Amino acid sequence: MTDSMTQTPLTATGQLGCAEEHPGFSDPLYRRRRDAIVALAVGHAVGAPSPHISYSGAEHATWRSVHSSLTGAWQGRVCRAVEEARGRAPIPDDHVPQHAEVGDRLYELTGFRFTLAGGIVPNERFLGAMAEGYFHAVQYVRHPRLPLYTPEPDVLHDVFGHGTHLADPGFADLYRAVGRAAARVSSPDALDLISRVYWFSLEYGVVRESGVPKACGAALLSSYGELRRFQQADIRPWDISDLVTCPYPVAGYQPVLFSTDSTDHLADALHGFLDDFDEDTRDRLRLPPLAARGFMGRPAD
Ligand SMILES: [Fe+2]
């Protein structure tokens, strides 16, 4: 599952993320539908309203099915701050929402809205927009054949997973911190470094509560399969040096995760790293070269 984790943006003709692994790769009807929605994002300006999508009955059914499964899988597996955010998040359980339907309410709560993405978004745009209160989100729905896992971000991941975070002022503040750091730099290396910290925190972060690892990151929160197995991953204490040298798959279940002792600890760690982040941060902190990324992990069950 990916957000900003590649420098290759999708085009209107749309690669299907990790194509051969995608459950929709061999389904021409799905590809046509997905490509038509992706095409709407071409040339879209950050902050412009997202188009209205007339979702089909089958797409609404996929949303309901995944929403229901995730609600059950969350029980006992997510951290308290996320549970509290979920109580405020305006996310429907019975239909695929339009971006504005959720985003307008998020804006009232934390100043964040969704802005349209067609798929993978380059780091500079994806991360930088967070400084202005915009989170890039797609509109297509995952393939119904594998509804409980998606190898690429879909509307469920973006709106359910990140939308939950963005209903909470504390999490929203962390997204802004990521955005402000990204807005201060321009080199691919510096942006890549921020994206890795983002990946292991707001996408895949784990918080220990009474010694038990609980899901915090949006990718965990929006994946039934990851929620069922993340506690068996190699969960290491938060450490920037370890984190940046840790290879990770951009699709498939994550073999290594990083945990903090609380969401306050997570906030301190992120602010401590991001608030004075600049082009010299890696040298100043004597961080080792970034690990390779992009290998395929163990596929979803
Ligand atoms: Fe994401």
mmCIF file of C-alpha atoms and ligand atoms in Angstrom:
data_model
loop_
_atom_site.group_PDB
_atom_site.id
_atom_site.type_symbol
_atom_site.label_atom_id
_atom_site.label_comp_id
_atom_site.label_asym_id
_atom_site.label_seq_id
_atom_site.Cartn_x
_atom_site.Cartn_y
_atom_site.Cartn_z
ATOM 1 C CA MET A 1 0.000 0.000 0.000
ATOM 2 C CA THR A 2 1.466 3.255 -1.027
ATOM 3 C CA ASP A 3 0.890 6.953 -0.947
ATOM 4 C CA SER A 4 3.904 8.979 -1.827
ATOM 5 C CA MET A 5 6.315 6.107 -1.964
ATOM 6 C CA THR A 6 7.485 6.445 -5.497
ATOM 7 C CA GLN A 7 8.690 9.185 -7.740
ATOM 8 C CA THR A 8 6.564 7.857 -10.572
ATOM 9 C CA PRO A 9 3.124 9.423 -10.555
ATOM 10 C CA LEU A 10 0.276 7.569 -12.143
ATOM 11 C CA THR A 11 -0.930 8.867 -15.437
ATOM 12 C CA ALA A 12 -4.449 9.145 -16.704
ATOM 13 C CA THR A 13 -4.013 5.795 -18.363
ATOM 14 C CA GLY A 14 -3.035 4.597 -14.918
ATOM 15 C CA GLN A 15 -0.714 1.859 -13.898
ATOM 16 C CA LEU A 16 -2.423 -0.273 -11.324
ATOM 17 C CA GLY A 17 0.179 0.385 -8.672
ATOM 18 C CA CYS A 18 2.133 -2.848 -8.482
ATOM 19 C CA ALA A 19 0.333 -4.039 -11.551
ATOM 20 C CA GLU A 20 0.872 -7.779 -11.604
ATOM 21 C CA GLU A 21 -0.021 -8.003 -7.941
ATOM 22 C CA HIS A 22 -3.164 -5.954 -8.225
ATOM 23 C CA PRO A 23 -6.390 -7.939 -8.045
ATOM 24 C CA GLY A 24 -7.870 -5.689 -10.736
ATOM 25 C CA PHE A 25 -5.058 -6.200 -13.212
ATOM 26 C CA SER A 26 -6.854 -8.883 -15.166
ATOM 27 C CA ASP A 27 -10.318 -7.386 -14.860
ATOM 28 C CA PRO A 28 -10.942 -5.089 -17.845
ATOM 29 C CA LEU A 29 -14.191 -3.732 -16.446
ATOM 30 C CA TYR A 30 -12.491 -2.742 -13.208
ATOM 31 C CA ARG A 31 -9.585 -1.209 -15.086
ATOM 32 C CA ARG A 32 -11.923 0.889 -17.238
ATOM 33 C CA ARG A 33 -13.816 2.144 -14.218
ATOM 34 C CA ARG A 34 -10.660 2.906 -12.265
ATOM 35 C CA ASP A 35 -9.008 4.582 -15.235
ATOM 36 C CA ALA A 36 -12.045 6.788 -15.828
ATOM 37 C CA ILE A 37 -11.921 8.020 -12.241
ATOM 38 C CA VAL A 38 -8.142 8.450 -12.352
ATOM 39 C CA ALA A 39 -8.494 10.536 -15.534
ATOM 40 C CA LEU A 40 -10.526 13.117 -13.637
ATOM 41 C CA ALA A 41 -7.451 13.920 -11.557
ATOM 42 C CA VAL A 42 -5.246 14.895 -14.472
ATOM 43 C CA GLY A 43 -4.327 18.546 -14.165
ATOM 44 C CA HIS A 44 -6.220 18.913 -10.917
ATOM 45 C CA ALA A 45 -4.997 21.835 -8.832
ATOM 46 C CA VAL A 46 -4.412 21.378 -5.127
ATOM 47 C CA GLY A 47 -7.450 22.702 -3.297
ATOM 48 C CA ALA A 48 -9.845 22.639 -6.255
ATOM 49 C CA PRO A 49 -13.073 20.761 -5.489
ATOM 50 C CA SER A 50 -13.039 17.055 -6.257
ATOM 51 C CA PRO A 51 -15.529 15.949 -8.921
ATOM 52 C CA HIS A 52 -18.735 14.202 -7.921
ATOM 53 C CA ILE A 53 -18.513 10.475 -8.556
ATOM 54 C CA SER A 54 -21.669 8.434 -9.130
ATOM 55 C CA TYR A 55 -20.632 5.268 -7.360
ATOM 56 C CA SER A 56 -22.305 2.030 -8.353
ATOM 57 C CA GLY A 57 -24.247 -0.244 -6.076
ATOM 58 C CA ALA A 58 -21.349 -2.698 -6.151
ATOM 59 C CA GLU A 59 -18.894 0.005 -5.071
ATOM 60 C CA HIS A 60 -21.151 1.024 -2.199
ATOM 61 C CA ALA A 61 -21.425 -2.644 -1.241
ATOM 62 C CA THR A 62 -17.629 -2.952 -1.137
ATOM 63 C CA TRP A 63 -17.447 0.102 1.116
ATOM 64 C CA ARG A 64 -20.073 -1.327 3.472
ATOM 65 C CA SER A 65 -18.366 -4.690 3.598
ATOM 66 C CA VAL A 66 -14.924 -3.267 4.308
ATOM 67 C CA HIS A 67 -16.241 -0.689 6.767
ATOM 68 C CA SER A 68 -18.032 -3.386 8.720
ATOM 69 C CA SER A 69 -15.005 -5.688 8.724
ATOM 70 C CA LEU A 70 -12.673 -2.908 9.828
ATOM 71 C CA THR A 71 -14.991 -1.843 12.619
ATOM 72 C CA GLY A 72 -14.793 -5.365 14.004
ATOM 73 C CA ALA A 73 -11.051 -5.683 13.444
ATOM 74 C CA TRP A 74 -10.414 -2.433 15.314
ATOM 75 C CA GLN A 75 -11.706 -3.914 18.558
ATOM 76 C CA GLY A 76 -8.745 -4.143 20.925
ATOM 77 C CA ARG A 77 -6.220 -3.446 18.155
ATOM 78 C CA VAL A 78 -6.108 0.338 17.755
ATOM 79 C CA CYS A 79 -4.684 2.962 20.084
ATOM 80 C CA ARG A 80 -6.871 5.155 22.280
ATOM 81 C CA ALA A 81 -6.187 8.362 20.346
ATOM 82 C CA VAL A 82 -7.418 6.728 17.157
ATOM 83 C CA GLU A 83 -10.525 5.388 18.888
ATOM 84 C CA GLU A 84 -11.296 8.890 20.105
ATOM 85 C CA ALA A 85 -10.693 10.366 16.659
ATOM 86 C CA ARG A 86 -13.017 7.785 15.153
ATOM 87 C CA GLY A 87 -15.787 9.023 17.403
ATOM 88 C CA ARG A 88 -15.503 12.460 15.817
ATOM 89 C CA ALA A 89 -14.771 11.421 12.248
ATOM 90 C CA PRO A 90 -17.717 12.030 9.903
ATOM 91 C CA ILE A 91 -17.263 8.812 7.963
ATOM 92 C CA PRO A 92 -20.426 7.032 6.801
ATOM 93 C CA ASP A 93 -20.763 3.280 7.097
ATOM 94 C CA ASP A 94 -23.339 2.709 4.355
ATOM 95 C CA HIS A 95 -22.012 4.407 1.224
ATOM 96 C CA VAL A 96 -18.868 5.647 -0.449
ATOM 97 C CA PRO A 97 -18.715 9.320 0.518
ATOM 98 C CA GLN A 98 -17.790 12.149 -1.781
ATOM 99 C CA HIS A 99 -14.612 13.952 -0.754
ATOM 100 C CA ALA A 100 -16.550 17.071 0.215
ATOM 101 C CA GLU A 101 -19.018 15.125 2.324
ATOM 102 C CA VAL A 102 -16.241 14.134 4.720
ATOM 103 C CA GLY A 103 -13.794 16.943 3.975
ATOM 104 C CA ASP A 104 -16.173 19.794 4.801
ATOM 105 C CA ARG A 105 -16.654 18.398 8.284
ATOM 106 C CA LEU A 106 -12.952 17.700 8.728
ATOM 107 C CA TYR A 107 -12.297 21.310 7.834
ATOM 108 C CA GLU A 108 -14.527 22.431 10.693
ATOM 109 C CA LEU A 109 -12.702 20.097 13.074
ATOM 110 C CA THR A 110 -9.063 20.558 12.108
ATOM 111 C CA GLY A 111 -8.797 22.734 8.998
ATOM 112 C CA PHE A 112 -8.011 19.788 6.702
ATOM 113 C CA ARG A 113 -9.723 18.905 3.436
ATOM 114 C CA PHE A 114 -9.134 16.249 0.810
ATOM 115 C CA THR A 115 -7.637 17.261 -2.501
ATOM 116 C CA LEU A 116 -7.853 15.010 -5.517
ATOM 117 C CA ALA A 117 -5.176 12.494 -6.447
ATOM 118 C CA GLY A 118 -5.220 10.060 -9.343
ATOM 119 C CA GLY A 119 -2.946 7.602 -7.576
ATOM 120 C CA ILE A 120 0.612 7.956 -6.465
ATOM 121 C CA VAL A 121 1.564 11.579 -5.943
ATOM 122 C CA PRO A 122 5.174 12.835 -6.047
ATOM 123 C CA ASN A 123 6.626 13.518 -2.615
ATOM 124 C CA GLU A 124 6.974 17.254 -3.082
ATOM 125 C CA ARG A 125 3.300 17.740 -3.852
ATOM 126 C CA PHE A 126 1.906 15.033 -1.567
ATOM 127 C CA LEU A 127 3.865 16.027 1.522
ATOM 128 C CA GLY A 128 3.984 19.753 0.851
ATOM 129 C CA ALA A 129 0.201 20.115 0.512
ATOM 130 C CA MET A 130 -0.214 19.013 4.110
ATOM 131 C CA ALA A 131 1.297 22.312 5.242
ATOM 132 C CA GLU A 132 -1.722 24.038 3.710
ATOM 133 C CA GLY A 133 -4.256 21.611 5.161
ATOM 134 C CA TYR A 134 -4.750 19.460 2.080
ATOM 135 C CA PHE A 135 -4.494 15.704 2.027
ATOM 136 C CA HIS A 136 -4.324 14.026 -1.359
ATOM 137 C CA ALA A 137 -6.986 11.357 -1.742
ATOM 138 C CA VAL A 138 -8.115 9.154 -4.577
ATOM 139 C CA GLN A 139 -11.735 8.403 -5.422
ATOM 140 C CA TYR A 140 -11.683 4.899 -6.848
ATOM 141 C CA VAL A 141 -12.758 1.877 -4.824
ATOM 142 C CA ARG A 142 -10.591 -1.195 -4.360
ATOM 143 C CA HIS A 143 -11.319 -4.348 -6.358
ATOM 144 C CA PRO A 144 -14.206 -6.351 -4.884
ATOM 145 C CA ARG A 145 -12.329 -9.638 -5.229
ATOM 146 C CA LEU A 146 -9.923 -8.680 -2.450
ATOM 147 C CA PRO A 147 -11.881 -6.146 -0.399
ATOM 148 C CA LEU A 148 -9.995 -6.556 2.851
ATOM 149 C CA TYR A 149 -6.631 -5.541 1.478
ATOM 150 C CA THR A 150 -5.475 -3.137 -1.211
ATOM 151 C CA PRO A 151 -1.964 -2.887 -2.628
ATOM 152 C CA GLU A 152 -2.538 0.781 -3.456
ATOM 153 C CA PRO A 153 -4.406 3.586 -1.731
ATOM 154 C CA ASP A 154 -8.092 3.653 -2.555
ATOM 155 C CA VAL A 155 -10.891 5.872 -1.298
ATOM 156 C CA LEU A 156 -11.374 3.604 1.689
ATOM 157 C CA HIS A 157 -7.779 3.896 2.760
ATOM 158 C CA ASP A 158 -7.649 7.634 2.218
ATOM 159 C CA VAL A 159 -11.035 8.665 3.579
ATOM 160 C CA PHE A 160 -11.487 6.044 6.300
ATOM 161 C CA GLY A 161 -7.848 5.750 7.386
ATOM 162 C CA HIS A 162 -6.497 9.259 6.979
ATOM 163 C CA GLY A 163 -9.929 10.823 7.476
ATOM 164 C CA THR A 164 -10.000 9.338 10.958
ATOM 165 C CA HIS A 165 -6.658 10.940 11.796
ATOM 166 C CA LEU A 166 -7.686 14.258 10.296
ATOM 167 C CA ALA A 167 -10.725 14.523 12.560
ATOM 168 C CA ASP A 168 -8.342 14.892 15.495
ATOM 169 C CA PRO A 169 -6.416 18.133 16.137
ATOM 170 C CA GLY A 170 -3.416 16.253 17.523
ATOM 171 C CA PHE A 171 -2.977 14.064 14.455
ATOM 172 C CA ALA A 172 -3.760 16.958 12.122
ATOM 173 C CA ASP A 173 -0.952 18.897 13.759
ATOM 174 C CA LEU A 174 1.461 16.074 12.901
ATOM 175 C CA TYR A 175 0.365 16.063 9.258
ATOM 176 C CA ARG A 176 1.000 19.809 9.173
ATOM 177 C CA ALA A 177 4.435 19.305 10.707
ATOM 178 C CA VAL A 178 5.248 16.870 7.911
ATOM 179 C CA GLY A 179 4.011 19.380 5.356
ATOM 180 C CA ARG A 180 5.955 22.301 6.792
ATOM 181 C CA ALA A 181 9.167 20.264 6.809
ATOM 182 C CA ALA A 182 8.613 19.215 3.198
ATOM 183 C CA ALA A 183 7.893 22.793 2.158
ATOM 184 C CA ARG A 184 11.318 23.881 3.437
ATOM 185 C CA VAL A 185 13.302 21.511 1.237
ATOM 186 C CA SER A 186 13.445 20.649 -2.420
ATOM 187 C CA SER A 187 16.022 17.910 -2.897
ATOM 188 C CA PRO A 188 14.692 14.410 -3.611
ATOM 189 C CA ASP A 189 16.925 13.047 -0.847
ATOM 190 C CA ALA A 190 15.490 15.331 1.826
ATOM 191 C CA LEU A 191 11.919 14.696 0.666
ATOM 192 C CA ASP A 192 12.610 10.981 0.632
ATOM 193 C CA LEU A 193 13.834 11.156 4.203
ATOM 194 C CA ILE A 194 10.633 12.892 5.323
ATOM 195 C CA SER A 195 8.515 10.403 3.395
ATOM 196 C CA ARG A 196 10.140 7.495 5.231
ATOM 197 C CA VAL A 197 9.468 9.051 8.603
ATOM 198 C CA TYR A 198 5.892 9.698 7.484
ATOM 199 C CA TRP A 199 5.617 6.094 6.265
ATOM 200 C CA PHE A 200 6.643 4.540 9.563
ATOM 201 C CA SER A 201 4.532 6.904 11.663
ATOM 202 C CA LEU A 202 1.320 8.241 10.134
ATOM 203 C CA GLU A 203 0.977 5.304 7.729
ATOM 204 C CA TYR A 204 2.336 2.372 9.732
ATOM 205 C CA GLY A 205 3.006 3.675 13.231
ATOM 206 C CA VAL A 206 2.391 1.490 16.268
ATOM 207 C CA VAL A 207 1.812 2.741 19.816
ATOM 208 C CA ARG A 208 2.391 0.529 22.851
ATOM 209 C CA GLU A 209 -0.317 0.715 25.482
ATOM 210 C CA SER A 210 0.333 -1.303 28.649
ATOM 211 C CA GLY A 211 2.985 -3.092 26.653
ATOM 212 C CA VAL A 212 0.579 -4.140 23.909
ATOM 213 C CA PRO A 213 1.228 -2.855 20.375
ATOM 214 C CA LYS A 214 -1.773 -0.960 19.031
ATOM 215 C CA ALA A 215 -2.338 0.268 15.500
ATOM 216 C CA CYS A 216 -1.996 3.982 14.944
ATOM 217 C CA GLY A 217 -1.009 4.519 11.297
ATOM 218 C CA ALA A 218 -3.672 4.983 8.631
ATOM 219 C CA ALA A 219 -2.461 2.071 6.510
ATOM 220 C CA LEU A 220 -2.921 -0.270 9.442
ATOM 221 C CA LEU A 221 -6.277 1.253 10.333
ATOM 222 C CA SER A 222 -7.672 0.717 6.847
ATOM 223 C CA SER A 223 -6.407 -2.821 6.225
ATOM 224 C CA TYR A 224 -8.239 -5.748 7.766
ATOM 225 C CA GLY A 225 -5.372 -8.047 6.870
ATOM 226 C CA GLU A 226 -2.702 -5.808 8.409
ATOM 227 C CA LEU A 227 -4.760 -5.338 11.556
ATOM 228 C CA ARG A 228 -4.944 -9.095 12.016
ATOM 229 C CA ARG A 229 -1.236 -9.628 11.729
ATOM 230 C CA PHE A 230 0.721 -6.479 12.586
ATOM 231 C CA GLN A 231 1.311 -7.587 16.160
ATOM 232 C CA GLN A 232 3.393 -10.457 14.749
ATOM 233 C CA ALA A 233 5.630 -8.112 12.776
ATOM 234 C CA ASP A 234 9.133 -7.200 13.918
ATOM 235 C CA ILE A 235 8.089 -4.183 16.011
ATOM 236 C CA ARG A 236 11.084 -2.067 16.962
ATOM 237 C CA PRO A 237 11.343 0.972 19.215
ATOM 238 C CA TRP A 238 11.203 4.290 17.378
ATOM 239 C CA ASP A 239 14.666 5.129 16.131
ATOM 240 C CA ILE A 240 15.297 7.397 13.165
ATOM 241 C CA SER A 241 18.630 5.800 12.250
ATOM 242 C CA ASP A 242 17.122 2.326 12.288
ATOM 243 C CA LEU A 243 14.063 3.522 10.443
ATOM 244 C CA VAL A 244 15.883 5.095 7.514
ATOM 245 C CA THR A 245 18.056 2.043 6.987
ATOM 246 C CA CYS A 246 15.107 -0.341 7.088
ATOM 247 C CA PRO A 247 14.080 -1.625 3.652
ATOM 248 C CA TYR A 248 10.354 -1.985 3.326
ATOM 249 C CA PRO A 249 7.866 -3.230 0.780
ATOM 250 C CA VAL A 250 5.581 -0.735 -0.905
ATOM 251 C CA ALA A 251 2.952 -3.448 -1.244
ATOM 252 C CA GLY A 252 2.221 -6.484 0.860
ATOM 253 C CA TYR A 253 2.295 -6.720 4.614
ATOM 254 C CA GLN A 254 4.996 -4.799 6.402
ATOM 255 C CA PRO A 255 7.610 -7.054 8.023
ATOM 256 C CA VAL A 256 9.052 -4.290 10.242
ATOM 257 C CA LEU A 257 7.168 -1.619 12.159
ATOM 258 C CA PHE A 258 8.262 1.041 14.645
ATOM 259 C CA SER A 259 6.519 1.826 17.886
ATOM 260 C CA THR A 260 6.345 4.716 20.304
ATOM 261 C CA ASP A 261 5.289 4.521 23.946
ATOM 262 C CA SER A 262 2.289 6.796 23.454
ATOM 263 C CA THR A 263 0.825 9.209 20.947
ATOM 264 C CA ASP A 264 2.455 12.008 22.975
ATOM 265 C CA HIS A 265 5.776 10.249 22.451
ATOM 266 C CA LEU A 266 4.997 9.987 18.736
ATOM 267 C CA ALA A 267 4.210 13.705 18.590
ATOM 268 C CA ASP A 268 7.440 14.574 20.421
ATOM 269 C CA ALA A 269 9.461 12.320 18.112
ATOM 270 C CA LEU A 270 7.952 13.785 14.950
ATOM 271 C CA HIS A 271 8.164 17.400 16.065
ATOM 272 C CA GLY A 272 11.710 16.842 17.286
ATOM 273 C CA PHE A 273 12.715 15.598 13.867
ATOM 274 C CA LEU A 274 10.565 17.758 11.609
ATOM 275 C CA ASP A 275 10.356 21.184 13.183
ATOM 276 C CA ASP A 276 13.874 22.245 12.261
ATOM 277 C CA PHE A 277 14.209 19.896 9.305
ATOM 278 C CA ASP A 278 16.213 21.243 6.409
ATOM 279 C CA GLU A 279 18.527 20.068 3.648
ATOM 280 C CA ASP A 280 21.319 19.497 6.185
ATOM 281 C CA THR A 281 19.345 17.399 8.646
ATOM 282 C CA ARG A 282 20.694 14.081 7.431
ATOM 283 C CA ASP A 283 24.291 15.229 7.708
ATOM 284 C CA ARG A 284 23.670 17.013 11.003
ATOM 285 C CA LEU A 285 22.176 13.875 12.552
ATOM 286 C CA ARG A 286 24.795 11.691 10.844
ATOM 287 C CA LEU A 287 22.032 9.512 9.449
ATOM 288 C CA PRO A 288 23.184 6.637 7.267
ATOM 289 C CA PRO A 289 22.226 6.363 3.600
ATOM 290 C CA LEU A 290 18.566 5.562 3.011
ATOM 291 C CA ALA A 291 17.724 1.927 2.535
ATOM 292 C CA ALA A 292 16.406 0.631 -0.737
ATOM 293 C CA ARG A 293 12.676 0.331 -0.926
ATOM 294 C CA GLY A 294 10.088 -1.098 -3.169
ATOM 295 C CA PHE A 295 10.649 -4.819 -2.842
ATOM 296 C CA MET A 296 7.472 -6.811 -2.778
ATOM 297 C CA GLY A 297 6.548 -8.053 0.647
ATOM 298 C CA ARG A 298 4.517 -11.078 1.512
ATOM 299 C CA PRO A 299 1.282 -10.713 -0.438
ATOM 300 C CA ALA A 300 -2.022 -10.310 1.316
ATOM 301 C CA ASP A 301 -3.774 -13.455 2.493
HETATM 302 FE FE FE B 1 -1.990 6.585 3.111
#
